[in-house]
Amino acid sequence: MAQPTILLVDDEKEIIDMLAIYLKNEGYQLLRASDGAEALQVLQKEEIDLIVLDIMMPKMDGIEACLKIREQKNMPIIMLSAKSQDMDKIWGLSSGADDYMSKPFNPLELIARIKSQLRRYTRLNVPHVNKDHEFEVDDLTINTQTHEVKLEGKEIKLTPREFAILELLVRNRGMVWSSEKLYETVWKEAYYDSDNTVMVHIRKIREKIESNPRTPRFIKTVWGVGYKVE
């Protein structure tokens, strides 16, 4: 599968060169333009997945370019500007941009925002197919037919028991499952109060799918009751 193509539009060559290093390290394909008019020419010839667009440029600034792009295209646009006033941000976003960053900025934060915008754009523009074997919880996908779990598109390896627990919770989102009920449903045998098997399995699942297992985003603990996926 081809990596996304990003168009960098800025008249400051140093910024373009710096961003190119970070983006190439992430595997993205890159195209460049030094002003809005040149960016529009590139868009006529190339398929672009996301645009990083500076506001202050000669010939055609980023605001005018963004307005023209939005007449035909709907890919994500992240605006850059040396101006940090609220009205400049509002004006940039009102012209059709999806996000806004003030210069100077942390390149790693821009990379994170690019990834977020691409994920959102992909989810919104892929035709939805109703599959009773595929479930999504934010950026976590569970396929019960292939027994695959993916987080942000990357496969997560779960044991059969771990997968069964996660599948049960995801299939019944919002429902709280006690350790006893989870154990008897997944293991299909009687549960004993002293058995902490379920707790251990929940911890292992969280270690694999949660960025911070201590503050879980997917599997929540309802204290004194059990576990659920919201």
mmCIF file with all atom_site columns, C-alpha atoms in Angstrom:
data_model
loop_
_atom_site.group_PDB
_atom_site.id
_atom_site.type_symbol
_atom_site.label_atom_id
_atom_site.label_alt_id
_atom_site.label_comp_id
_atom_site.label_asym_id
_atom_site.label_entity_id
_atom_site.label_seq_id
_atom_site.pdbx_PDB_ins_code
_atom_site.Cartn_x
_atom_site.Cartn_y
_atom_site.Cartn_z
_atom_site.occupancy
_atom_site.B_iso_or_equiv
_atom_site.pdbx_formal_charge
_atom_site.auth_seq_id
_atom_site.auth_comp_id
_atom_site.auth_asym_id
_atom_site.auth_atom_id
_atom_site.pdbx_PDB_model_num
ATOM 1   C CA . MET A 1 1   ? 0.000   0.000   0.000   1.00 0.00 ? 1   MET A CA 1
ATOM 2   C CA . ALA A 1 2   ? 1.451   3.381   -1.057  1.00 0.00 ? 2   ALA A CA 1
ATOM 3   C CA . GLN A 1 3   ? 2.392   5.813   1.658   1.00 0.00 ? 3   GLN A CA 1
ATOM 4   C CA . PRO A 1 4   ? 0.469   9.113   1.795   1.00 0.00 ? 4   PRO A CA 1
ATOM 5   C CA . THR A 1 5   ? 1.798   11.999  -0.285  1.00 0.00 ? 5   THR A CA 1
ATOM 6   C CA . ILE A 1 6   ? 2.215   15.308  1.528   1.00 0.00 ? 6   ILE A CA 1
ATOM 7   C CA . LEU A 1 7   ? 2.580   18.677  -0.173  1.00 0.00 ? 7   LEU A CA 1
ATOM 8   C CA . LEU A 1 8   ? 4.756   21.151  1.745   1.00 0.00 ? 8   LEU A CA 1
ATOM 9   C CA . VAL A 1 9   ? 4.048   24.773  0.781   1.00 0.00 ? 9   VAL A CA 1
ATOM 10  C CA . ASP A 1 10  ? 6.359   27.433  2.235   1.00 0.00 ? 10  ASP A CA 1
ATOM 11  C CA . ASP A 1 11  ? 8.695   30.100  0.822   1.00 0.00 ? 11  ASP A CA 1
ATOM 12  C CA . GLU A 1 12  ? 11.237  29.419  3.589   1.00 0.00 ? 12  GLU A CA 1
ATOM 13  C CA . LYS A 1 13  ? 13.506  26.704  2.168   1.00 0.00 ? 13  LYS A CA 1
ATOM 14  C CA . GLU A 1 14  ? 15.020  25.961  5.593   1.00 0.00 ? 14  GLU A CA 1
ATOM 15  C CA . ILE A 1 15  ? 11.612  24.995  6.997   1.00 0.00 ? 15  ILE A CA 1
ATOM 16  C CA . ILE A 1 16  ? 10.795  22.831  3.969   1.00 0.00 ? 16  ILE A CA 1
ATOM 17  C CA . ASP A 1 17  ? 14.162  21.042  4.206   1.00 0.00 ? 17  ASP A CA 1
ATOM 18  C CA . MET A 1 18  ? 13.782  20.475  7.953   1.00 0.00 ? 18  MET A CA 1
ATOM 19  C CA . LEU A 1 19  ? 10.232  19.094  7.630   1.00 0.00 ? 19  LEU A CA 1
ATOM 20  C CA . ALA A 1 20  ? 11.281  16.898  4.716   1.00 0.00 ? 20  ALA A CA 1
ATOM 21  C CA . ILE A 1 21  ? 13.768  15.079  6.942   1.00 0.00 ? 21  ILE A CA 1
ATOM 22  C CA . TYR A 1 22  ? 11.147  14.278  9.590   1.00 0.00 ? 22  TYR A CA 1
ATOM 23  C CA . LEU A 1 23  ? 8.460   13.284  7.076   1.00 0.00 ? 23  LEU A CA 1
ATOM 24  C CA . LYS A 1 24  ? 10.775  11.063  5.042   1.00 0.00 ? 24  LYS A CA 1
ATOM 25  C CA . ASN A 1 25  ? 11.777  9.291   8.254   1.00 0.00 ? 25  ASN A CA 1
ATOM 26  C CA . GLU A 1 26  ? 8.073   8.502   8.718   1.00 0.00 ? 26  GLU A CA 1
ATOM 27  C CA . GLY A 1 27  ? 7.942   7.047   5.198   1.00 0.00 ? 27  GLY A CA 1
ATOM 28  C CA . TYR A 1 28  ? 5.795   9.755   3.607   1.00 0.00 ? 28  TYR A CA 1
ATOM 29  C CA . GLN A 1 29  ? 6.160   10.784  -0.020  1.00 0.00 ? 29  GLN A CA 1
ATOM 30  C CA . LEU A 1 30  ? 6.826   14.509  -0.407  1.00 0.00 ? 30  LEU A CA 1
ATOM 31  C CA . LEU A 1 31  ? 6.147   17.258  -2.917  1.00 0.00 ? 31  LEU A CA 1
ATOM 32  C CA . ARG A 1 32  ? 7.138   20.918  -2.523  1.00 0.00 ? 32  ARG A CA 1
ATOM 33  C CA . ALA A 1 33  ? 5.880   24.341  -3.522  1.00 0.00 ? 33  ALA A CA 1
ATOM 34  C CA . SER A 1 34  ? 7.161   27.816  -2.618  1.00 0.00 ? 34  SER A CA 1
ATOM 35  C CA . ASP A 1 35  ? 3.849   29.710  -2.831  1.00 0.00 ? 35  ASP A CA 1
ATOM 36  C CA . GLY A 1 36  ? 0.111   29.221  -3.225  1.00 0.00 ? 36  GLY A CA 1
ATOM 37  C CA . ALA A 1 37  ? 0.091   29.539  -7.006  1.00 0.00 ? 37  ALA A CA 1
ATOM 38  C CA . GLU A 1 38  ? 2.720   26.828  -7.378  1.00 0.00 ? 38  GLU A CA 1
ATOM 39  C CA . ALA A 1 39  ? 0.792   24.621  -4.946  1.00 0.00 ? 39  ALA A CA 1
ATOM 40  C CA . LEU A 1 40  ? -2.328  24.865  -7.128  1.00 0.00 ? 40  LEU A CA 1
ATOM 41  C CA . GLN A 1 41  ? -0.282  23.810  -10.158 1.00 0.00 ? 41  GLN A CA 1
ATOM 42  C CA . VAL A 1 42  ? 1.030   20.764  -8.274  1.00 0.00 ? 42  VAL A CA 1
ATOM 43  C CA . LEU A 1 43  ? -2.519  19.812  -7.278  1.00 0.00 ? 43  LEU A CA 1
ATOM 44  C CA . GLN A 1 44  ? -3.560  19.757  -10.929 1.00 0.00 ? 44  GLN A CA 1
ATOM 45  C CA . LYS A 1 45  ? -0.937  17.105  -11.686 1.00 0.00 ? 45  LYS A CA 1
ATOM 46  C CA . GLU A 1 46  ? -0.535  15.039  -8.524  1.00 0.00 ? 46  GLU A CA 1
ATOM 47  C CA . GLU A 1 47  ? -2.679  13.116  -6.040  1.00 0.00 ? 47  GLU A CA 1
ATOM 48  C CA . ILE A 1 48  ? -2.129  14.726  -2.640  1.00 0.00 ? 48  ILE A CA 1
ATOM 49  C CA . ASP A 1 49  ? -3.275  13.273  0.698   1.00 0.00 ? 49  ASP A CA 1
ATOM 50  C CA . LEU A 1 50  ? -2.447  16.231  2.979   1.00 0.00 ? 50  LEU A CA 1
ATOM 51  C CA . ILE A 1 51  ? -1.125  19.789  2.618   1.00 0.00 ? 51  ILE A CA 1
ATOM 52  C CA . VAL A 1 52  ? 1.063   21.716  5.059   1.00 0.00 ? 52  VAL A CA 1
ATOM 53  C CA . LEU A 1 53  ? 0.431   25.313  4.004   1.00 0.00 ? 53  LEU A CA 1
ATOM 54  C CA . ASP A 1 54  ? 2.204   28.463  5.178   1.00 0.00 ? 54  ASP A CA 1
ATOM 55  C CA . ILE A 1 55  ? 0.085   31.634  5.314   1.00 0.00 ? 55  ILE A CA 1
ATOM 56  C CA . MET A 1 56  ? 2.628   34.397  4.617   1.00 0.00 ? 56  MET A CA 1
ATOM 57  C CA . MET A 1 57  ? 3.974   33.789  1.080   1.00 0.00 ? 57  MET A CA 1
ATOM 58  C CA . PRO A 1 58  ? 4.583   35.873  -2.063  1.00 0.00 ? 58  PRO A CA 1
ATOM 59  C CA . LYS A 1 59  ? 2.425   35.734  -5.230  1.00 0.00 ? 59  LYS A CA 1
ATOM 60  C CA . MET A 1 60  ? -0.457  33.935  -3.494  1.00 0.00 ? 60  MET A CA 1
ATOM 61  C CA . ASP A 1 61  ? -0.696  33.608  0.285   1.00 0.00 ? 61  ASP A CA 1
ATOM 62  C CA . GLY A 1 62  ? -1.971  30.575  2.157   1.00 0.00 ? 62  GLY A CA 1
ATOM 63  C CA . ILE A 1 63  ? -5.438  31.981  2.858   1.00 0.00 ? 63  ILE A CA 1
ATOM 64  C CA . GLU A 1 64  ? -6.191  32.606  -0.824  1.00 0.00 ? 64  GLU A CA 1
ATOM 65  C CA . ALA A 1 65  ? -4.650  29.274  -1.799  1.00 0.00 ? 65  ALA A CA 1
ATOM 66  C CA . CYS A 1 66  ? -6.717  27.422  0.826   1.00 0.00 ? 66  CYS A CA 1
ATOM 67  C CA . LEU A 1 67  ? -9.944  29.000  -0.428  1.00 0.00 ? 67  LEU A CA 1
ATOM 68  C CA . LYS A 1 68  ? -9.124  27.955  -4.007  1.00 0.00 ? 68  LYS A CA 1
ATOM 69  C CA . ILE A 1 69  ? -8.144  24.434  -2.957  1.00 0.00 ? 69  ILE A CA 1
ATOM 70  C CA . ARG A 1 70  ? -11.402 24.003  -1.083  1.00 0.00 ? 70  ARG A CA 1
ATOM 71  C CA . GLU A 1 71  ? -13.348 24.761  -4.263  1.00 0.00 ? 71  GLU A CA 1
ATOM 72  C CA . GLN A 1 72  ? -12.225 21.377  -5.615  1.00 0.00 ? 72  GLN A CA 1
ATOM 73  C CA . LYS A 1 73  ? -10.429 19.293  -2.960  1.00 0.00 ? 73  LYS A CA 1
ATOM 74  C CA . ASN A 1 74  ? -11.186 18.054  0.559   1.00 0.00 ? 74  ASN A CA 1
ATOM 75  C CA . MET A 1 75  ? -7.860  16.605  1.753   1.00 0.00 ? 75  MET A CA 1
ATOM 76  C CA . PRO A 1 76  ? -6.636  17.797  5.189   1.00 0.00 ? 76  PRO A CA 1
ATOM 77  C CA . ILE A 1 77  ? -4.825  21.144  5.298   1.00 0.00 ? 77  ILE A CA 1
ATOM 78  C CA . ILE A 1 78  ? -2.608  22.177  8.204   1.00 0.00 ? 78  ILE A CA 1
ATOM 79  C CA . MET A 1 79  ? -1.722  25.873  8.184   1.00 0.00 ? 79  MET A CA 1
ATOM 80  C CA . LEU A 1 80  ? 1.532   27.359  9.461   1.00 0.00 ? 80  LEU A CA 1
ATOM 81  C CA . SER A 1 81  ? 1.985   30.985  10.412  1.00 0.00 ? 81  SER A CA 1
ATOM 82  C CA . ALA A 1 82  ? 4.435   33.240  12.220  1.00 0.00 ? 82  ALA A CA 1
ATOM 83  C CA . LYS A 1 83  ? 1.368   35.009  13.592  1.00 0.00 ? 83  LYS A CA 1
ATOM 84  C CA . SER A 1 84  ? -0.103  33.597  16.785  1.00 0.00 ? 84  SER A CA 1
ATOM 85  C CA . GLN A 1 85  ? -3.042  35.941  17.435  1.00 0.00 ? 85  GLN A CA 1
ATOM 86  C CA . ASP A 1 86  ? -6.447  34.274  17.854  1.00 0.00 ? 86  ASP A CA 1
ATOM 87  C CA . MET A 1 87  ? -7.964  36.159  14.907  1.00 0.00 ? 87  MET A CA 1
ATOM 88  C CA . ASP A 1 88  ? -5.240  34.856  12.588  1.00 0.00 ? 88  ASP A CA 1
ATOM 89  C CA . LYS A 1 89  ? -6.040  31.300  13.674  1.00 0.00 ? 89  LYS A CA 1
ATOM 90  C CA . ILE A 1 90  ? -9.761  31.884  13.212  1.00 0.00 ? 90  ILE A CA 1
ATOM 91  C CA . TRP A 1 91  ? -9.185  33.381  9.758   1.00 0.00 ? 91  TRP A CA 1
ATOM 92  C CA . GLY A 1 92  ? -6.998  30.447  8.754   1.00 0.00 ? 92  GLY A CA 1
ATOM 93  C CA . LEU A 1 93  ? -9.476  27.839  9.948   1.00 0.00 ? 93  LEU A CA 1
ATOM 94  C CA . SER A 1 94  ? -12.384 29.749  8.431   1.00 0.00 ? 94  SER A CA 1
ATOM 95  C CA . SER A 1 95  ? -10.733 29.594  5.011   1.00 0.00 ? 95  SER A CA 1
ATOM 96  C CA . GLY A 1 96  ? -10.988 25.805  5.118   1.00 0.00 ? 96  GLY A CA 1
ATOM 97  C CA . ALA A 1 97  ? -7.935  24.597  7.039   1.00 0.00 ? 97  ALA A CA 1
ATOM 98  C CA . ASP A 1 98  ? -8.333  21.616  9.372   1.00 0.00 ? 98  ASP A CA 1
ATOM 99  C CA . ASP A 1 99  ? -5.594  22.590  11.822  1.00 0.00 ? 99  ASP A CA 1
ATOM 100 C CA . TYR A 1 100 ? -3.269  25.530  12.577  1.00 0.00 ? 100 TYR A CA 1
ATOM 101 C CA . MET A 1 101 ? 0.209   25.759  14.081  1.00 0.00 ? 101 MET A CA 1
ATOM 102 C CA . SER A 1 102 ? 2.165   28.892  14.969  1.00 0.00 ? 102 SER A CA 1
ATOM 103 C CA . LYS A 1 103 ? 5.839   29.251  14.102  1.00 0.00 ? 103 LYS A CA 1
ATOM 104 C CA . PRO A 1 104 ? 8.193   28.327  15.642  1.00 0.00 ? 104 PRO A CA 1
ATOM 105 C CA . PHE A 1 105 ? 6.777   24.842  16.257  1.00 0.00 ? 105 PHE A CA 1
ATOM 106 C CA . ASN A 1 106 ? 7.961   21.429  17.388  1.00 0.00 ? 106 ASN A CA 1
ATOM 107 C CA . PRO A 1 107 ? 8.370   19.236  14.276  1.00 0.00 ? 107 PRO A CA 1
ATOM 108 C CA . LEU A 1 108 ? 7.343   16.158  16.264  1.00 0.00 ? 108 LEU A CA 1
ATOM 109 C CA . GLU A 1 109 ? 4.051   17.831  17.211  1.00 0.00 ? 109 GLU A CA 1
ATOM 110 C CA . LEU A 1 110 ? 3.416   18.620  13.546  1.00 0.00 ? 110 LEU A CA 1
ATOM 111 C CA . ILE A 1 111 ? 4.104   14.964  12.641  1.00 0.00 ? 111 ILE A CA 1
ATOM 112 C CA . ALA A 1 112 ? 1.590   13.864  15.299  1.00 0.00 ? 112 ALA A CA 1
ATOM 113 C CA . ARG A 1 113 ? -1.024  16.254  13.904  1.00 0.00 ? 113 ARG A CA 1
ATOM 114 C CA . ILE A 1 114 ? -0.377  15.047  10.361  1.00 0.00 ? 114 ILE A CA 1
ATOM 115 C CA . LYS A 1 115 ? -0.922  11.439  11.443  1.00 0.00 ? 115 LYS A CA 1
ATOM 116 C CA . SER A 1 116 ? -4.114  12.393  13.279  1.00 0.00 ? 116 SER A CA 1
ATOM 117 C CA . GLN A 1 117 ? -5.530  14.287  10.296  1.00 0.00 ? 117 GLN A CA 1
ATOM 118 C CA . LEU A 1 118 ? -4.688  11.442  7.899   1.00 0.00 ? 118 LEU A CA 1
ATOM 119 C CA . ARG A 1 119 ? -6.381  8.871   10.167  1.00 0.00 ? 119 ARG A CA 1
ATOM 120 C CA . ARG A 1 120 ? -9.483  11.041  10.439  1.00 0.00 ? 120 ARG A CA 1
ATOM 121 C CA . TYR A 1 121 ? -9.568  11.706  6.694   1.00 0.00 ? 121 TYR A CA 1
ATOM 122 C CA . THR A 1 122 ? -9.168  8.003   5.877   1.00 0.00 ? 122 THR A CA 1
ATOM 123 C CA . ARG A 1 123 ? -11.959 6.951   8.247   1.00 0.00 ? 123 ARG A CA 1
ATOM 124 C CA . LEU A 1 124 ? -14.369 9.578   6.915   1.00 0.00 ? 124 LEU A CA 1
ATOM 125 C CA . ASN A 1 125 ? -13.696 8.842   3.256   1.00 0.00 ? 125 ASN A CA 1
ATOM 126 C CA . VAL A 1 126 ? -13.580 5.045   3.178   1.00 0.00 ? 126 VAL A CA 1
ATOM 127 C CA . PRO A 1 127 ? -17.033 3.714   2.250   1.00 0.00 ? 127 PRO A CA 1
ATOM 128 C CA . HIS A 1 128 ? -18.575 2.088   5.312   1.00 0.00 ? 128 HIS A CA 1
ATOM 129 C CA . VAL A 1 129 ? -19.300 -1.587  4.923   1.00 0.00 ? 129 VAL A CA 1
ATOM 130 C CA . ASN A 1 130 ? -21.441 -3.162  7.587   1.00 0.00 ? 130 ASN A CA 1
ATOM 131 C CA . LYS A 1 131 ? -19.496 -6.225  8.673   1.00 0.00 ? 131 LYS A CA 1
ATOM 132 C CA . ASP A 1 132 ? -20.799 -8.201  11.615  1.00 0.00 ? 132 ASP A CA 1
ATOM 133 C CA . HIS A 1 133 ? -17.286 -9.593  12.121  1.00 0.00 ? 133 HIS A CA 1
ATOM 134 C CA . GLU A 1 134 ? -15.487 -6.242  12.362  1.00 0.00 ? 134 GLU A CA 1
ATOM 135 C CA . PHE A 1 135 ? -15.722 -3.784  15.259  1.00 0.00 ? 135 PHE A CA 1
ATOM 136 C CA . GLU A 1 136 ? -14.100 -0.377  15.807  1.00 0.00 ? 136 GLU A CA 1
ATOM 137 C CA . VAL A 1 137 ? -13.467 1.490   19.042  1.00 0.00 ? 137 VAL A CA 1
ATOM 138 C CA . ASP A 1 138 ? -11.802 4.766   18.086  1.00 0.00 ? 138 ASP A CA 1
ATOM 139 C CA . ASP A 1 139 ? -8.560  3.682   16.378  1.00 0.00 ? 139 ASP A CA 1
ATOM 140 C CA . LEU A 1 140 ? -8.769  0.092   17.649  1.00 0.00 ? 140 LEU A CA 1
ATOM 141 C CA . THR A 1 141 ? -10.146 -2.480  15.169  1.00 0.00 ? 141 THR A CA 1
ATOM 142 C CA . ILE A 1 142 ? -11.151 -6.043  16.029  1.00 0.00 ? 142 ILE A CA 1
ATOM 143 C CA . ASN A 1 143 ? -11.853 -8.551  13.260  1.00 0.00 ? 143 ASN A CA 1
ATOM 144 C CA . THR A 1 144 ? -13.528 -11.647 14.687  1.00 0.00 ? 144 THR A CA 1
ATOM 145 C CA . GLN A 1 145 ? -13.270 -13.507 11.392  1.00 0.00 ? 145 GLN A CA 1
ATOM 146 C CA . THR A 1 146 ? -9.492  -13.223 10.991  1.00 0.00 ? 146 THR A CA 1
ATOM 147 C CA . HIS A 1 147 ? -8.825  -12.830 14.755  1.00 0.00 ? 147 HIS A CA 1
ATOM 148 C CA . GLU A 1 148 ? -6.821  -9.690  14.045  1.00 0.00 ? 148 GLU A CA 1
ATOM 149 C CA . VAL A 1 149 ? -6.551  -6.686  16.336  1.00 0.00 ? 149 VAL A CA 1
ATOM 150 C CA . LYS A 1 150 ? -5.123  -3.456  14.950  1.00 0.00 ? 150 LYS A CA 1
ATOM 151 C CA . LEU A 1 151 ? -4.286  -0.209  16.722  1.00 0.00 ? 151 LEU A CA 1
ATOM 152 C CA . GLU A 1 152 ? -3.802  2.792   14.412  1.00 0.00 ? 152 GLU A CA 1
ATOM 153 C CA . GLY A 1 153 ? -3.437  0.284   11.581  1.00 0.00 ? 153 GLY A CA 1
ATOM 154 C CA . LYS A 1 154 ? -0.686  -1.717  13.301  1.00 0.00 ? 154 LYS A CA 1
ATOM 155 C CA . GLU A 1 155 ? -1.393  -5.341  14.218  1.00 0.00 ? 155 GLU A CA 1
ATOM 156 C CA . ILE A 1 156 ? -1.462  -6.236  17.918  1.00 0.00 ? 156 ILE A CA 1
ATOM 157 C CA . LYS A 1 157 ? -0.733  -9.839  18.879  1.00 0.00 ? 157 LYS A CA 1
ATOM 158 C CA . LEU A 1 158 ? -3.167  -11.256 21.442  1.00 0.00 ? 158 LEU A CA 1
ATOM 159 C CA . THR A 1 159 ? -3.434  -14.776 22.798  1.00 0.00 ? 159 THR A CA 1
ATOM 160 C CA . PRO A 1 160 ? -6.722  -16.621 22.060  1.00 0.00 ? 160 PRO A CA 1
ATOM 161 C CA . ARG A 1 161 ? -7.967  -15.945 25.632  1.00 0.00 ? 161 ARG A CA 1
ATOM 162 C CA . GLU A 1 162 ? -7.012  -12.270 25.453  1.00 0.00 ? 162 GLU A CA 1
ATOM 163 C CA . PHE A 1 163 ? -8.756  -11.950 22.110  1.00 0.00 ? 163 PHE A CA 1
ATOM 164 C CA . ALA A 1 164 ? -11.894 -13.667 23.461  1.00 0.00 ? 164 ALA A CA 1
ATOM 165 C CA . ILE A 1 165 ? -12.076 -11.261 26.419  1.00 0.00 ? 165 ILE A CA 1
ATOM 166 C CA . LEU A 1 166 ? -11.570 -8.201  24.236  1.00 0.00 ? 166 LEU A CA 1
ATOM 167 C CA . GLU A 1 167 ? -14.107 -9.436  21.685  1.00 0.00 ? 167 GLU A CA 1
ATOM 168 C CA . LEU A 1 168 ? -16.702 -10.030 24.392  1.00 0.00 ? 168 LEU A CA 1
ATOM 169 C CA . LEU A 1 169 ? -16.257 -6.547  25.847  1.00 0.00 ? 169 LEU A CA 1
ATOM 170 C CA . VAL A 1 170 ? -16.288 -4.856  22.434  1.00 0.00 ? 170 VAL A CA 1
ATOM 171 C CA . ARG A 1 171 ? -19.339 -6.763  21.218  1.00 0.00 ? 171 ARG A CA 1
ATOM 172 C CA . ASN A 1 172 ? -21.167 -5.571  24.343  1.00 0.00 ? 172 ASN A CA 1
ATOM 173 C CA . ARG A 1 173 ? -19.959 -1.985  24.545  1.00 0.00 ? 173 ARG A CA 1
ATOM 174 C CA . GLY A 1 174 ? -21.221 -0.137  27.584  1.00 0.00 ? 174 GLY A CA 1
ATOM 175 C CA . MET A 1 175 ? -22.097 -3.327  29.480  1.00 0.00 ? 175 MET A CA 1
ATOM 176 C CA . VAL A 1 176 ? -20.177 -4.033  32.673  1.00 0.00 ? 176 VAL A CA 1
ATOM 177 C CA . TRP A 1 177 ? -18.865 -7.595  32.963  1.00 0.00 ? 177 TRP A CA 1
ATOM 178 C CA . SER A 1 178 ? -17.863 -8.984  36.356  1.00 0.00 ? 178 SER A CA 1
ATOM 179 C CA . SER A 1 179 ? -14.760 -11.167 36.646  1.00 0.00 ? 179 SER A CA 1
ATOM 180 C CA . GLU A 1 180 ? -17.025 -14.113 37.372  1.00 0.00 ? 180 GLU A CA 1
ATOM 181 C CA . LYS A 1 181 ? -19.173 -13.562 34.288  1.00 0.00 ? 181 LYS A CA 1
ATOM 182 C CA . LEU A 1 182 ? -16.137 -12.986 32.062  1.00 0.00 ? 182 LEU A CA 1
ATOM 183 C CA . TYR A 1 183 ? -14.427 -16.126 33.335  1.00 0.00 ? 183 TYR A CA 1
ATOM 184 C CA . GLU A 1 184 ? -17.451 -18.373 32.947  1.00 0.00 ? 184 GLU A CA 1
ATOM 185 C CA . THR A 1 185 ? -18.186 -17.032 29.454  1.00 0.00 ? 185 THR A CA 1
ATOM 186 C CA . VAL A 1 186 ? -14.628 -17.221 28.105  1.00 0.00 ? 186 VAL A CA 1
ATOM 187 C CA . TRP A 1 187 ? -13.236 -20.223 29.991  1.00 0.00 ? 187 TRP A CA 1
ATOM 188 C CA . LYS A 1 188 ? -16.601 -22.027 30.074  1.00 0.00 ? 188 LYS A CA 1
ATOM 189 C CA . GLU A 1 189 ? -16.068 -23.369 33.567  1.00 0.00 ? 189 GLU A CA 1
ATOM 190 C CA . ALA A 1 190 ? -16.981 -22.456 37.139  1.00 0.00 ? 190 ALA A CA 1
ATOM 191 C CA . TYR A 1 191 ? -15.382 -19.360 38.654  1.00 0.00 ? 191 TYR A CA 1
ATOM 192 C CA . TYR A 1 192 ? -13.707 -19.299 42.076  1.00 0.00 ? 192 TYR A CA 1
ATOM 193 C CA . ASP A 1 193 ? -13.500 -16.109 44.136  1.00 0.00 ? 193 ASP A CA 1
ATOM 194 C CA . SER A 1 194 ? -9.788  -16.532 44.810  1.00 0.00 ? 194 SER A CA 1
ATOM 195 C CA . ASP A 1 195 ? -8.966  -16.839 41.125  1.00 0.00 ? 195 ASP A CA 1
ATOM 196 C CA . ASN A 1 196 ? -7.329  -13.670 39.727  1.00 0.00 ? 196 ASN A CA 1
ATOM 197 C CA . THR A 1 197 ? -6.984  -15.082 36.202  1.00 0.00 ? 197 THR A CA 1
ATOM 198 C CA . VAL A 1 198 ? -9.294  -12.498 34.654  1.00 0.00 ? 198 VAL A CA 1
ATOM 199 C CA . MET A 1 199 ? -7.490  -9.583  36.289  1.00 0.00 ? 199 MET A CA 1
ATOM 200 C CA . VAL A 1 200 ? -4.133  -10.864 34.978  1.00 0.00 ? 200 VAL A CA 1
ATOM 201 C CA . HIS A 1 201 ? -5.506  -11.233 31.438  1.00 0.00 ? 201 HIS A CA 1
ATOM 202 C CA . ILE A 1 202 ? -7.048  -7.749  31.521  1.00 0.00 ? 202 ILE A CA 1
ATOM 203 C CA . ARG A 1 203 ? -3.693  -6.334  32.614  1.00 0.00 ? 203 ARG A CA 1
ATOM 204 C CA . LYS A 1 204 ? -1.893  -8.095  29.755  1.00 0.00 ? 204 LYS A CA 1
ATOM 205 C CA . ILE A 1 205 ? -4.431  -6.842  27.189  1.00 0.00 ? 205 ILE A CA 1
ATOM 206 C CA . ARG A 1 206 ? -4.029  -3.286  28.458  1.00 0.00 ? 206 ARG A CA 1
ATOM 207 C CA . GLU A 1 207 ? -0.246  -3.543  28.210  1.00 0.00 ? 207 GLU A CA 1
ATOM 208 C CA . LYS A 1 208 ? -0.671  -4.338  24.515  1.00 0.00 ? 208 LYS A CA 1
ATOM 209 C CA . ILE A 1 209 ? -3.409  -1.912  23.441  1.00 0.00 ? 209 ILE A CA 1
ATOM 210 C CA . GLU A 1 210 ? -3.161  1.007   25.860  1.00 0.00 ? 210 GLU A CA 1
ATOM 211 C CA . SER A 1 211 ? -0.578  3.788   25.520  1.00 0.00 ? 211 SER A CA 1
ATOM 212 C CA . ASN A 1 212 ? -0.788  4.108   29.318  1.00 0.00 ? 212 ASN A CA 1
ATOM 213 C CA . PRO A 1 213 ? -2.233  0.974   30.992  1.00 0.00 ? 213 PRO A CA 1
ATOM 214 C CA . ARG A 1 214 ? -2.675  2.871   34.276  1.00 0.00 ? 214 ARG A CA 1
ATOM 215 C CA . THR A 1 215 ? -5.154  5.248   32.644  1.00 0.00 ? 215 THR A CA 1
ATOM 216 C CA . PRO A 1 216 ? -6.821  2.941   30.100  1.00 0.00 ? 216 PRO A CA 1
ATOM 217 C CA . ARG A 1 217 ? -8.654  4.403   27.127  1.00 0.00 ? 217 ARG A CA 1
ATOM 218 C CA . PHE A 1 218 ? -10.384 1.215   25.975  1.00 0.00 ? 218 PHE A CA 1
ATOM 219 C CA . ILE A 1 219 ? -10.995 -1.252  28.822  1.00 0.00 ? 219 ILE A CA 1
ATOM 220 C CA . LYS A 1 220 ? -12.363 0.635   31.810  1.00 0.00 ? 220 LYS A CA 1
ATOM 221 C CA . THR A 1 221 ? -12.583 -0.667  35.367  1.00 0.00 ? 221 THR A CA 1
ATOM 222 C CA . VAL A 1 222 ? -15.856 -0.133  37.201  1.00 0.00 ? 222 VAL A CA 1
ATOM 223 C CA . TRP A 1 223 ? -14.617 -0.481  40.753  1.00 0.00 ? 223 TRP A CA 1
ATOM 224 C CA . GLY A 1 224 ? -16.338 -3.197  42.746  1.00 0.00 ? 224 GLY A CA 1
ATOM 225 C CA . VAL A 1 225 ? -18.324 -4.313  39.708  1.00 0.00 ? 225 VAL A CA 1
ATOM 226 C CA . GLY A 1 226 ? -16.154 -5.338  36.745  1.00 0.00 ? 226 GLY A CA 1
ATOM 227 C CA . TYR A 1 227 ? -14.905 -4.189  33.332  1.00 0.00 ? 227 TYR A CA 1
ATOM 228 C CA . LYS A 1 228 ? -16.364 -2.562  30.257  1.00 0.00 ? 228 LYS A CA 1
ATOM 229 C CA . VAL A 1 229 ? -15.494 -0.981  26.912  1.00 0.00 ? 229 VAL A CA 1
ATOM 230 C CA . GLU A 1 230 ? -17.274 2.331   26.461  1.00 0.00 ? 230 GLU A CA 1
#
